[in-house]
Structures are given as C-alpha cells and as structure tokens.
Amino acid sequence: MGVVELRQMQVVVAVAEAGGFSAAGRRLRLVQSAVSATVRAVERELGAPLFDRTTHRVVPTAAGEAFVAAARMALSAVDQVHTAVDAARGVLRGQVTLGVMQGLLGGLPRAIGAMRRAHPGVVVRLRQAPADEIVDAVREGTIDLAVVALTGRRRGLVSVELVRDRMVALVGPSSNLPDTAVSLSELARNPFVDFVPGWAVRQAVDRAFRAAGVERAAVFETNDILTAAELVRADLGVTIVPSALAAGFPDLPTVAIARHAPTWTAGVVHRRDRLVPAATALLEHLEGWGGRAP
C-alpha cells in the first residue's frame, strides 16, 4: 500500500467541510478537476469510496468520515510541528479559525486587528453562523474558538465570559415612548419585533416578560439583527437588544428598561484540550476586547 500525502488529506477534508468539489476548489484555489482527481486517487489507494456523489451534494461515506477524522488529526499534528519550531525561533505562525454567532461581530475586528499586528504570521479565518452550528463545530474541532451568547454550561467546552450586558429597548424615530426609561408593560403596548425562538436574545427577553407578568404580541419574528433594526427604523415596532448591539445603530433611539431588564452575556467557548499557540494568542486579544466592549 502506498502513502497518502498531506496535500491529498487537505483536499479530502476540504471537500467534506465544503460539501462539494467546486466549493473545495475555491477554498484551496484549485480547479474542480484537480480536486476530483485527487479524491479519486486517494479512493484508489485506499480501495474504498470516500464520498457518495449525487447531483446536488457530496456526502462522506462511513469510510470517508473515518478518513476525514484521522486526516484532521494528522494535519493538526503537522501544524503543531511547524508551530513548535517557530516558537523555538520566537515566531508565532499558523492558522486559527474563529466562529462568531450571527449578529455578534461588533467590535471583534478590533481584536482581530490587534492580533494580526502583534503576530502577522498568524492567519485568522472568520466563520459566522447560528450559535448551535458554531458550537458543534468547536466540538468537532473544525473551529478553534467561538464567540457566542453564554446561555449555560456546554458539555465538554470551556467558557470565558467577555461581556455582561444590560439590554435596552430599541425604538423607532417617531416613538412616543419616554426618553429616560420605559417599563415592559409600556413596551408591550407597541407592536413587537422578536427574534426567533432559540436565540439567546429571545430567551432573555422571554424570561424578563415572564418575570414581570407581562405578555407581548410579536408582530414580527426575525433571525437577523439588521432586519430587526430596519423594521424598527420604519416605525413598525420596538425590540429589545443588548446595548452593545444597539450601539451599531446610532440613528435609532435606545431607552433603558426600568424594571426586570433582561441581561445578556457573551463569551468565548473552546474545547478543554490544549489550544494551539495561535488560538491562545487570539483568546488573549478577545479577552482584552471584552473588557473594552461597550
């Protein structure tokens, strides 16, 4: 039996992660035919198909899943070898993948920029997706660190709090609500822009209204903070968001919530096993950003 090369492992892993040959080619800057040829060569070498190919998608077989898991470990070991040599030379290099929950980018580019200035040899890949998808990717090892809302303990993961934020009402430009503070009862008299069930913001708002014994009528539900802001900007309703997110819409008035104001916590999660040096360095910069976050 011959030897499967590291580059071939990278190609197979990219196909599995991207879900197709064309997408993997774009990621690796290879033409699709080269990606397909590489996968076929590995399949011939191993004597087993690695992917089920259909018209619409490419899915790893059982052998493919086993290969991808082992290949990730091998590629990670190679990265650690290079990292160890660079560390001995006093140079930090490598790649770190940062997952970010939708709507939570905020001031993160400042932290990433500071990281890049301090360690220009480190490449930071950013992936934005729903929180559950991001956390699953951390468990699988395809994402090193994830910035998400902290809604409780996550099995097998370490959580580092960055921001604990008191939430505020975001209201339209023609709102008749008080400028200083507003109660949940007053907010409930207005059309309400809610986030979809399962979102951390929605969970915090639901808890606050239950604690206050107040019911609201959600006229709109969205899974996008920009859409929520547009609906409020058009005076179609009010919403409640963390003040750090409200700061991203300076044209919209924000009003403090007088009683039962919900709170929202964001932080970094990562696996319990040791982080690679590049991920550790990024975590330090994220912790600094958390301390300065609005």
PDB file of C-alpha atoms in Angstrom:
ATOM      1  CA  MET A   1       0.000   0.000   0.000  1.00  0.00           C
ATOM      2  CA  GLY A   2       1.326   3.466  -0.872  1.00  0.00           C
ATOM      3  CA  VAL A   3       1.328   6.610   1.205  1.00  0.00           C
ATOM      4  CA  VAL A   4      -1.452   9.202   1.261  1.00  0.00           C
ATOM      5  CA  GLU A   5       0.179  12.614   1.086  1.00  0.00           C
ATOM      6  CA  LEU A   6      -0.661  15.556   3.319  1.00  0.00           C
ATOM      7  CA  ARG A   7      -1.872  17.607   0.362  1.00  0.00           C
ATOM      8  CA  GLN A   8      -4.288  14.821  -0.545  1.00  0.00           C
ATOM      9  CA  MET A   9      -5.580  14.805   3.030  1.00  0.00           C
ATOM     10  CA  GLN A  10      -6.148  18.564   2.823  1.00  0.00           C
ATOM     11  CA  VAL A  11      -8.178  18.153  -0.358  1.00  0.00           C
ATOM     12  CA  VAL A  12     -10.388  15.382   1.029  1.00  0.00           C
ATOM     13  CA  VAL A  13     -11.010  17.311   4.255  1.00  0.00           C
ATOM     14  CA  ALA A  14     -11.875  20.443   2.262  1.00  0.00           C
ATOM     15  CA  VAL A  15     -14.418  18.513   0.165  1.00  0.00           C
ATOM     16  CA  ALA A  16     -16.029  17.142   3.330  1.00  0.00           C
ATOM     17  CA  GLU A  17     -16.188  20.550   5.004  1.00  0.00           C
ATOM     18  CA  ALA A  18     -17.314  22.484   1.925  1.00  0.00           C
ATOM     19  CA  GLY A  19     -19.823  19.851   0.852  1.00  0.00           C
ATOM     20  CA  GLY A  20     -18.675  19.693  -2.752  1.00  0.00           C
ATOM     21  CA  PHE A  21     -15.747  19.633  -5.183  1.00  0.00           C
ATOM     22  CA  SER A  22     -16.278  23.116  -6.601  1.00  0.00           C
ATOM     23  CA  ALA A  23     -16.532  24.743  -3.178  1.00  0.00           C
ATOM     24  CA  ALA A  24     -13.430  22.863  -2.012  1.00  0.00           C
ATOM     25  CA  GLY A  25     -11.594  24.022  -5.119  1.00  0.00           C
ATOM     26  CA  ARG A  26     -12.453  27.641  -4.393  1.00  0.00           C
ATOM     27  CA  ARG A  27     -11.212  27.256  -0.830  1.00  0.00           C
ATOM     28  CA  LEU A  28      -7.946  25.640  -1.947  1.00  0.00           C
ATOM     29  CA  ARG A  29      -7.582  27.718  -5.136  1.00  0.00           C
ATOM     30  CA  LEU A  30      -7.659  24.623  -7.298  1.00  0.00           C
ATOM     31  CA  VAL A  31      -9.761  23.817 -10.349  1.00  0.00           C
ATOM     32  CA  GLN A  32     -12.555  21.332  -9.748  1.00  0.00           C
ATOM     33  CA  SER A  33     -10.944  18.718 -11.985  1.00  0.00           C
ATOM     34  CA  ALA A  34      -7.801  18.725  -9.826  1.00  0.00           C
ATOM     35  CA  VAL A  35      -9.882  18.261  -6.672  1.00  0.00           C
ATOM     36  CA  SER A  36     -11.855  15.391  -8.232  1.00  0.00           C
ATOM     37  CA  ALA A  37      -8.680  13.736  -9.498  1.00  0.00           C
ATOM     38  CA  THR A  38      -7.076  13.941  -6.064  1.00  0.00           C
ATOM     39  CA  VAL A  39     -10.082  12.366  -4.359  1.00  0.00           C
ATOM     40  CA  ARG A  40     -10.220   9.573  -6.943  1.00  0.00           C
ATOM     41  CA  ALA A  41      -6.508   8.900  -6.432  1.00  0.00           C
ATOM     42  CA  VAL A  42      -6.973   8.577  -2.677  1.00  0.00           C
ATOM     43  CA  GLU A  43     -10.000   6.294  -3.176  1.00  0.00           C
ATOM     44  CA  ARG A  44      -7.968   4.052  -5.493  1.00  0.00           C
ATOM     45  CA  GLU A  45      -5.132   3.967  -2.978  1.00  0.00           C
ATOM     46  CA  LEU A  46      -7.456   3.004  -0.119  1.00  0.00           C
ATOM     47  CA  GLY A  47      -9.710   0.756  -2.143  1.00  0.00           C
ATOM     48  CA  ALA A  48     -12.874   2.401  -0.823  1.00  0.00           C
ATOM     49  CA  PRO A  49     -15.151   5.272  -1.899  1.00  0.00           C
ATOM     50  CA  LEU A  50     -14.861   8.291   0.393  1.00  0.00           C
ATOM     51  CA  PHE A  51     -17.926  10.189  -0.854  1.00  0.00           C
ATOM     52  CA  ASP A  52     -21.415   9.463  -2.116  1.00  0.00           C
ATOM     53  CA  ARG A  53     -21.834  11.744  -5.119  1.00  0.00           C
ATOM     54  CA  THR A  54     -25.284  12.958  -6.148  1.00  0.00           C
ATOM     55  CA  THR A  55     -26.445  15.732  -8.433  1.00  0.00           C
ATOM     56  CA  HIS A  56     -26.987  18.146  -5.571  1.00  0.00           C
ATOM     57  CA  ARG A  57     -24.465  17.228  -2.887  1.00  0.00           C
ATOM     58  CA  VAL A  58     -21.394  15.256  -1.887  1.00  0.00           C
ATOM     59  CA  VAL A  59     -21.643  13.324   1.387  1.00  0.00           C
ATOM     60  CA  PRO A  60     -18.850  11.356   3.092  1.00  0.00           C
ATOM     61  CA  THR A  61     -19.332   7.591   3.284  1.00  0.00           C
ATOM     62  CA  ALA A  62     -18.559   5.749   6.521  1.00  0.00           C
ATOM     63  CA  ALA A  63     -15.023   5.234   5.209  1.00  0.00           C
ATOM     64  CA  GLY A  64     -14.904   8.922   4.268  1.00  0.00           C
ATOM     65  CA  GLU A  65     -15.914  10.044   7.742  1.00  0.00           C
ATOM     66  CA  ALA A  66     -13.233   7.822   9.275  1.00  0.00           C
ATOM     67  CA  PHE A  67     -10.643   9.172   6.824  1.00  0.00           C
ATOM     68  CA  VAL A  68     -11.562  12.800   7.460  1.00  0.00           C
ATOM     69  CA  ALA A  69     -11.369  12.383  11.239  1.00  0.00           C
ATOM     70  CA  ALA A  70      -7.930  10.758  11.014  1.00  0.00           C
ATOM     71  CA  ALA A  71      -6.727  13.259   8.393  1.00  0.00           C
ATOM     72  CA  ARG A  72      -7.682  16.184  10.623  1.00  0.00           C
ATOM     73  CA  MET A  73      -5.589  14.702  13.416  1.00  0.00           C
ATOM     74  CA  ALA A  74      -2.646  14.211  11.063  1.00  0.00           C
ATOM     75  CA  LEU A  75      -2.873  17.727   9.653  1.00  0.00           C
ATOM     76  CA  SER A  76      -3.164  19.147  13.164  1.00  0.00           C
ATOM     77  CA  ALA A  77      -0.039  17.215  14.198  1.00  0.00           C
ATOM     78  CA  VAL A  78       1.877  18.677  11.243  1.00  0.00           C
ATOM     79  CA  ASP A  79       0.717  22.175  12.191  1.00  0.00           C
ATOM     80  CA  GLN A  80       1.927  21.565  15.742  1.00  0.00           C
ATOM     81  CA  VAL A  81       5.350  20.521  14.446  1.00  0.00           C
ATOM     82  CA  HIS A  82       5.693  23.756  12.477  1.00  0.00           C
ATOM     83  CA  THR A  83       4.342  25.763  15.399  1.00  0.00           C
ATOM     84  CA  ALA A  84       6.816  24.201  17.824  1.00  0.00           C
ATOM     85  CA  VAL A  85       9.754  25.010  15.535  1.00  0.00           C
ATOM     86  CA  ASP A  86       8.516  28.573  15.035  1.00  0.00           C
ATOM     87  CA  ALA A  87       8.031  29.004  18.794  1.00  0.00           C
ATOM     88  CA  ALA A  88      11.624  27.880  19.377  1.00  0.00           C
ATOM     89  CA  ARG A  89      12.664  30.639  16.961  1.00  0.00           C
ATOM     90  CA  GLY A  90      10.456  33.155  18.774  1.00  0.00           C
ATOM     91  CA  VAL A  91       7.973  33.403  15.894  1.00  0.00           C
ATOM     92  CA  LEU A  92       4.240  32.711  16.150  1.00  0.00           C
ATOM     93  CA  ARG A  93       2.684  31.353  12.983  1.00  0.00           C
ATOM     94  CA  GLY A  94      -0.224  29.202  11.990  1.00  0.00           C
ATOM     95  CA  GLN A  95      -3.948  29.447  11.394  1.00  0.00           C
ATOM     96  CA  VAL A  96      -6.805  29.882  13.824  1.00  0.00           C
ATOM     97  CA  THR A  97     -10.494  29.635  12.955  1.00  0.00           C
ATOM     98  CA  LEU A  98     -12.839  31.906  14.895  1.00  0.00           C
ATOM     99  CA  GLY A  99     -16.559  31.232  14.844  1.00  0.00           C
ATOM    100  CA  VAL A 100     -18.902  34.126  15.526  1.00  0.00           C
ATOM    101  CA  MET A 101     -22.616  33.916  16.272  1.00  0.00           C
ATOM    102  CA  GLN A 102     -24.820  35.827  13.834  1.00  0.00           C
ATOM    103  CA  GLY A 103     -25.243  39.467  14.834  1.00  0.00           C
ATOM    104  CA  LEU A 104     -22.307  39.418  17.233  1.00  0.00           C
ATOM    105  CA  LEU A 105     -19.433  40.706  15.104  1.00  0.00           C
ATOM    106  CA  GLY A 106     -19.500  44.080  16.885  1.00  0.00           C
ATOM    107  CA  GLY A 107     -16.030  45.219  17.901  1.00  0.00           C
ATOM    108  CA  LEU A 108     -14.358  41.899  17.119  1.00  0.00           C
ATOM    109  CA  PRO A 109     -12.459  43.281  14.096  1.00  0.00           C
ATOM    110  CA  ARG A 110     -10.516  45.488  16.532  1.00  0.00           C
ATOM    111  CA  ALA A 111      -9.390  42.426  18.492  1.00  0.00           C
ATOM    112  CA  ILE A 112      -8.528  40.541  15.303  1.00  0.00           C
ATOM    113  CA  GLY A 113      -6.630  43.573  14.002  1.00  0.00           C
ATOM    114  CA  ALA A 114      -4.627  43.809  17.222  1.00  0.00           C
ATOM    115  CA  MET A 115      -3.850  40.100  16.954  1.00  0.00           C
ATOM    116  CA  ARG A 116      -2.634  40.469  13.359  1.00  0.00           C
ATOM    117  CA  ARG A 117      -0.417  43.435  14.241  1.00  0.00           C
ATOM    118  CA  ALA A 118       1.133  41.523  17.126  1.00  0.00           C
ATOM    119  CA  HIS A 119       1.505  38.274  15.164  1.00  0.00           C
ATOM    120  CA  PRO A 120       1.482  38.940  11.395  1.00  0.00           C
ATOM    121  CA  GLY A 121       2.399  35.313  10.721  1.00  0.00           C
ATOM    122  CA  VAL A 122      -0.953  34.100  12.077  1.00  0.00           C
ATOM    123  CA  VAL A 123      -3.923  33.787   9.702  1.00  0.00           C
ATOM    124  CA  VAL A 124      -7.345  34.278  11.307  1.00  0.00           C
ATOM    125  CA  ARG A 125     -10.255  32.650   9.488  1.00  0.00           C
ATOM    126  CA  LEU A 126     -13.673  34.016  10.417  1.00  0.00           C
ATOM    127  CA  ARG A 127     -16.840  31.936  10.168  1.00  0.00           C
ATOM    128  CA  GLN A 128     -20.250  33.382  11.012  1.00  0.00           C
ATOM    129  CA  ALA A 129     -23.258  31.109  11.603  1.00  0.00           C
ATOM    130  CA  PRO A 130     -26.007  30.338  14.154  1.00  0.00           C
ATOM    131  CA  ALA A 131     -24.738  29.630  17.672  1.00  0.00           C
ATOM    132  CA  ASP A 132     -25.641  25.912  17.729  1.00  0.00           C
ATOM    133  CA  GLU A 133     -23.827  25.290  14.454  1.00  0.00           C
ATOM    134  CA  ILE A 134     -20.751  27.179  15.667  1.00  0.00           C
ATOM    135  CA  VAL A 135     -20.621  25.307  18.988  1.00  0.00           C
ATOM    136  CA  ASP A 136     -20.974  21.948  17.224  1.00  0.00           C
ATOM    137  CA  ALA A 137     -18.030  22.899  15.000  1.00  0.00           C
ATOM    138  CA  VAL A 138     -15.937  23.669  18.100  1.00  0.00           C
ATOM    139  CA  ARG A 139     -16.718  20.211  19.485  1.00  0.00           C
ATOM    140  CA  GLU A 140     -15.779  18.646  16.147  1.00  0.00           C
ATOM    141  CA  GLY A 141     -12.501  20.554  16.089  1.00  0.00           C
ATOM    142  CA  THR A 142     -13.161  22.431  12.830  1.00  0.00           C
ATOM    143  CA  ILE A 143     -13.339  25.744  14.740  1.00  0.00           C
ATOM    144  CA  ASP A 144     -10.782  26.680  17.403  1.00  0.00           C
ATOM    145  CA  LEU A 145     -12.672  29.424  19.253  1.00  0.00           C
ATOM    146  CA  ALA A 146     -16.255  30.665  19.086  1.00  0.00           C
ATOM    147  CA  VAL A 147     -17.791  33.916  20.295  1.00  0.00           C
ATOM    148  CA  VAL A 148     -21.379  33.190  21.267  1.00  0.00           C
ATOM    149  CA  ALA A 149     -24.017  34.106  23.811  1.00  0.00           C
ATOM    150  CA  LEU A 150     -23.419  32.191  27.024  1.00  0.00           C
ATOM    151  CA  THR A 151     -26.689  30.551  27.976  1.00  0.00           C
ATOM    152  CA  GLY A 152     -25.392  27.926  30.376  1.00  0.00           C
ATOM    153  CA  ARG A 153     -22.727  25.252  30.644  1.00  0.00           C
ATOM    154  CA  ARG A 154     -21.831  23.469  27.436  1.00  0.00           C
ATOM    155  CA  ARG A 155     -20.696  19.895  27.891  1.00  0.00           C
ATOM    156  CA  GLY A 156     -17.017  19.349  27.189  1.00  0.00           C
ATOM    157  CA  LEU A 157     -16.286  23.012  26.474  1.00  0.00           C
ATOM    158  CA  VAL A 158     -14.630  25.836  28.403  1.00  0.00           C
ATOM    159  CA  SER A 159     -16.487  29.189  28.515  1.00  0.00           C
ATOM    160  CA  VAL A 160     -14.747  32.518  29.070  1.00  0.00           C
ATOM    161  CA  GLU A 161     -17.060  35.462  29.730  1.00  0.00           C
ATOM    162  CA  LEU A 162     -16.314  38.592  27.706  1.00  0.00           C
ATOM    163  CA  VAL A 163     -19.334  40.857  28.079  1.00  0.00           C
ATOM    164  CA  ARG A 164     -22.240  41.019  30.521  1.00  0.00           C
ATOM    165  CA  ASP A 165     -24.702  43.479  29.079  1.00  0.00           C
ATOM    166  CA  ARG A 166     -27.917  45.072  30.297  1.00  0.00           C
ATOM    167  CA  MET A 167     -30.415  45.046  27.445  1.00  0.00           C
ATOM    168  CA  VAL A 168     -32.236  48.134  26.189  1.00  0.00           C
ATOM    169  CA  ALA A 169     -35.280  48.957  24.086  1.00  0.00           C
ATOM    170  CA  LEU A 170     -34.572  49.952  20.516  1.00  0.00           C
ATOM    171  CA  VAL A 171     -37.376  52.210  19.271  1.00  0.00           C
ATOM    172  CA  GLY A 172     -38.330  53.953  16.064  1.00  0.00           C
ATOM    173  CA  PRO A 173     -37.598  57.601  15.239  1.00  0.00           C
ATOM    174  CA  SER A 174     -41.254  58.580  15.748  1.00  0.00           C
ATOM    175  CA  SER A 175     -41.735  56.684  19.001  1.00  0.00           C
ATOM    176  CA  ASN A 176     -43.876  58.247  21.740  1.00  0.00           C
ATOM    177  CA  LEU A 177     -42.166  56.243  24.479  1.00  0.00           C
ATOM    178  CA  PRO A 178     -40.349  58.078  27.311  1.00  0.00           C
ATOM    179  CA  ASP A 179     -36.733  59.044  26.615  1.00  0.00           C
ATOM    180  CA  THR A 180     -35.340  58.098  30.020  1.00  0.00           C
ATOM    181  CA  ALA A 181     -36.744  54.708  30.988  1.00  0.00           C
ATOM    182  CA  VAL A 182     -39.638  52.513  29.976  1.00  0.00           C
ATOM    183  CA  SER A 183     -41.392  49.577  31.610  1.00  0.00           C
ATOM    184  CA  LEU A 184     -42.032  46.255  29.939  1.00  0.00           C
ATOM    185  CA  SER A 185     -45.739  46.985  30.204  1.00  0.00           C
ATOM    186  CA  GLU A 186     -45.287  50.153  28.147  1.00  0.00           C
ATOM    187  CA  LEU A 187     -43.224  48.282  25.569  1.00  0.00           C
ATOM    188  CA  ALA A 188     -45.847  45.534  25.326  1.00  0.00           C
ATOM    189  CA  ARG A 189     -48.430  48.092  24.178  1.00  0.00           C
ATOM    190  CA  ASN A 190     -46.433  48.541  20.973  1.00  0.00           C
ATOM    191  CA  PRO A 191     -46.004  46.149  18.056  1.00  0.00           C
ATOM    192  CA  PHE A 192     -43.033  43.975  18.946  1.00  0.00           C
ATOM    193  CA  VAL A 193     -40.138  42.809  16.793  1.00  0.00           C
ATOM    194  CA  ASP A 194     -38.977  39.500  18.257  1.00  0.00           C
ATOM    195  CA  PHE A 195     -36.115  37.211  17.416  1.00  0.00           C
ATOM    196  CA  VAL A 196     -36.859  33.602  16.591  1.00  0.00           C
ATOM    197  CA  PRO A 197     -37.207  31.041  19.408  1.00  0.00           C
ATOM    198  CA  GLY A 198     -33.886  29.525  20.390  1.00  0.00           C
ATOM    199  CA  TRP A 199     -31.911  32.740  20.040  1.00  0.00           C
ATOM    200  CA  ALA A 200     -30.181  33.803  23.262  1.00  0.00           C
ATOM    201  CA  VAL A 201     -31.634  37.319  22.947  1.00  0.00           C
ATOM    202  CA  ARG A 202     -35.144  35.870  22.598  1.00  0.00           C
ATOM    203  CA  GLN A 203     -34.639  33.605  25.616  1.00  0.00           C
ATOM    204  CA  ALA A 204     -33.518  36.525  27.794  1.00  0.00           C
ATOM    205  CA  VAL A 205     -36.451  38.696  26.667  1.00  0.00           C
ATOM    206  CA  ASP A 206     -38.936  35.869  27.272  1.00  0.00           C
ATOM    207  CA  ARG A 207     -37.607  35.388  30.818  1.00  0.00           C
ATOM    208  CA  ALA A 208     -37.897  39.112  31.559  1.00  0.00           C
ATOM    209  CA  PHE A 209     -41.512  39.350  30.395  1.00  0.00           C
ATOM    210  CA  ARG A 210     -42.435  36.228  32.365  1.00  0.00           C
ATOM    211  CA  ALA A 211     -40.815  37.657  35.499  1.00  0.00           C
ATOM    212  CA  ALA A 212     -42.770  40.892  35.028  1.00  0.00           C
ATOM    213  CA  GLY A 213     -46.029  39.019  34.412  1.00  0.00           C
ATOM    214  CA  VAL A 214     -46.486  40.858  31.109  1.00  0.00           C
ATOM    215  CA  GLU A 215     -47.479  39.437  27.728  1.00  0.00           C
ATOM    216  CA  ARG A 216     -46.431  40.965  24.430  1.00  0.00           C
ATOM    217  CA  ALA A 217     -47.740  40.363  20.932  1.00  0.00           C
ATOM    218  CA  ALA A 218     -44.929  39.647  18.474  1.00  0.00           C
ATOM    219  CA  VAL A 219     -45.898  41.182  15.147  1.00  0.00           C
ATOM    220  CA  PHE A 220     -42.588  40.246  13.520  1.00  0.00           C
ATOM    221  CA  GLU A 221     -40.055  37.460  14.095  1.00  0.00           C
ATOM    222  CA  THR A 222     -36.624  37.521  12.506  1.00  0.00           C
ATOM    223  CA  ASN A 223     -33.287  35.751  12.788  1.00  0.00           C
ATOM    224  CA  ASP A 224     -31.294  38.794  11.692  1.00  0.00           C
ATOM    225  CA  ILE A 225     -30.366  41.846  13.781  1.00  0.00           C
ATOM    226  CA  LEU A 226     -30.154  44.068  10.676  1.00  0.00           C
ATOM    227  CA  THR A 227     -33.697  43.144   9.661  1.00  0.00           C
ATOM    228  CA  ALA A 228     -34.947  43.855  13.193  1.00  0.00           C
ATOM    229  CA  ALA A 229     -33.320  47.289  13.085  1.00  0.00           C
ATOM    230  CA  GLU A 230     -34.868  48.046   9.689  1.00  0.00           C
ATOM    231  CA  LEU A 231     -38.342  47.180  10.979  1.00  0.00           C
ATOM    232  CA  VAL A 232     -37.836  49.434  13.993  1.00  0.00           C
ATOM    233  CA  ARG A 233     -36.419  52.200  11.779  1.00  0.00           C
ATOM    234  CA  ALA A 234     -39.643  52.066   9.732  1.00  0.00           C
ATOM    235  CA  ASP A 235     -41.650  52.561  12.970  1.00  0.00           C
ATOM    236  CA  LEU A 236     -43.215  49.131  12.580  1.00  0.00           C
ATOM    237  CA  GLY A 237     -42.390  48.062  16.109  1.00  0.00           C
ATOM    238  CA  VAL A 238     -39.960  48.073  19.029  1.00  0.00           C
ATOM    239  CA  THR A 239     -37.435  45.475  20.078  1.00  0.00           C
ATOM    240  CA  ILE A 240     -35.074  44.668  22.944  1.00  0.00           C
ATOM    241  CA  VAL A 241     -31.391  44.021  22.262  1.00  0.00           C
ATOM    242  CA  PRO A 242     -28.109  44.126  24.188  1.00  0.00           C
ATOM    243  CA  SER A 243     -26.783  47.672  24.428  1.00  0.00           C
ATOM    244  CA  ALA A 244     -23.569  46.572  22.662  1.00  0.00           C
ATOM    245  CA  LEU A 245     -25.654  45.575  19.622  1.00  0.00           C
ATOM    246  CA  ALA A 246     -27.849  48.679  19.850  1.00  0.00           C
ATOM    247  CA  ALA A 247     -24.685  50.780  19.562  1.00  0.00           C
ATOM    248  CA  GLY A 248     -24.387  49.539  16.000  1.00  0.00           C
ATOM    249  CA  PHE A 249     -27.494  51.590  15.073  1.00  0.00           C
ATOM    250  CA  PRO A 250     -26.700  55.115  16.335  1.00  0.00           C
ATOM    251  CA  ASP A 251     -29.591  56.628  14.368  1.00  0.00           C
ATOM    252  CA  LEU A 252     -32.163  54.706  16.412  1.00  0.00           C
ATOM    253  CA  PRO A 253     -33.138  55.873  19.913  1.00  0.00           C
ATOM    254  CA  THR A 254     -32.424  53.496  22.791  1.00  0.00           C
ATOM    255  CA  VAL A 255     -34.377  53.575  26.038  1.00  0.00           C
ATOM    256  CA  ALA A 256     -33.403  51.963  29.350  1.00  0.00           C
ATOM    257  CA  ILE A 257     -35.814  49.389  30.792  1.00  0.00           C
ATOM    258  CA  ALA A 258     -36.979  50.449  34.241  1.00  0.00           C
ATOM    259  CA  ARG A 259     -37.619  47.089  35.894  1.00  0.00           C
ATOM    260  CA  HIS A 260     -36.993  43.448  35.021  1.00  0.00           C
ATOM    261  CA  ALA A 261     -34.440  44.495  32.412  1.00  0.00           C
ATOM    262  CA  PRO A 262     -33.051  41.367  30.770  1.00  0.00           C
ATOM    263  CA  THR A 263     -29.308  40.780  30.788  1.00  0.00           C
ATOM    264  CA  TRP A 264     -27.247  39.072  28.138  1.00  0.00           C
ATOM    265  CA  THR A 265     -23.807  37.509  28.364  1.00  0.00           C
ATOM    266  CA  ALA A 266     -21.381  36.782  25.535  1.00  0.00           C
ATOM    267  CA  GLY A 267     -18.100  34.963  25.660  1.00  0.00           C
ATOM    268  CA  VAL A 268     -15.644  32.597  24.049  1.00  0.00           C
ATOM    269  CA  VAL A 269     -16.005  28.825  24.086  1.00  0.00           C
ATOM    270  CA  HIS A 270     -13.320  26.297  23.194  1.00  0.00           C
ATOM    271  CA  ARG A 271     -12.517  22.660  23.737  1.00  0.00           C
ATOM    272  CA  ARG A 272     -10.944  21.536  27.006  1.00  0.00           C
ATOM    273  CA  ASP A 273      -7.877  20.096  25.339  1.00  0.00           C
ATOM    274  CA  ARG A 274      -4.878  22.381  24.936  1.00  0.00           C
ATOM    275  CA  LEU A 275      -5.240  25.212  22.421  1.00  0.00           C
ATOM    276  CA  VAL A 276      -2.614  25.709  19.751  1.00  0.00           C
ATOM    277  CA  PRO A 277      -0.444  28.814  20.420  1.00  0.00           C
ATOM    278  CA  ALA A 278      -2.165  30.884  17.705  1.00  0.00           C
ATOM    279  CA  ALA A 279      -5.578  30.218  19.287  1.00  0.00           C
ATOM    280  CA  THR A 280      -4.225  31.053  22.746  1.00  0.00           C
ATOM    281  CA  ALA A 281      -2.883  34.374  21.454  1.00  0.00           C
ATOM    282  CA  LEU A 282      -6.207  35.219  19.822  1.00  0.00           C
ATOM    283  CA  LEU A 283      -8.056  34.326  23.034  1.00  0.00           C
ATOM    284  CA  GLU A 284      -5.899  36.833  24.940  1.00  0.00           C
ATOM    285  CA  HIS A 285      -6.827  39.581  22.475  1.00  0.00           C
ATOM    286  CA  LEU A 286     -10.511  38.647  22.653  1.00  0.00           C
ATOM    287  CA  GLU A 287     -10.414  38.889  26.450  1.00  0.00           C
ATOM    288  CA  GLY A 288      -8.966  42.398  26.074  1.00  0.00           C
ATOM    289  CA  TRP A 289     -11.732  43.322  23.648  1.00  0.00           C
ATOM    290  CA  GLY A 290     -14.340  42.025  26.085  1.00  0.00           C
ATOM    291  CA  GLY A 291     -13.063  44.324  28.790  1.00  0.00           C
ATOM    292  CA  ARG A 292     -13.395  47.347  26.493  1.00  0.00           C
ATOM    293  CA  ALA A 293     -16.684  46.393  24.838  1.00  0.00           C
ATOM    294  CA  PRO A 294     -19.464  48.989  25.097  1.00  0.00           C
TER     295      PRO A 294
END
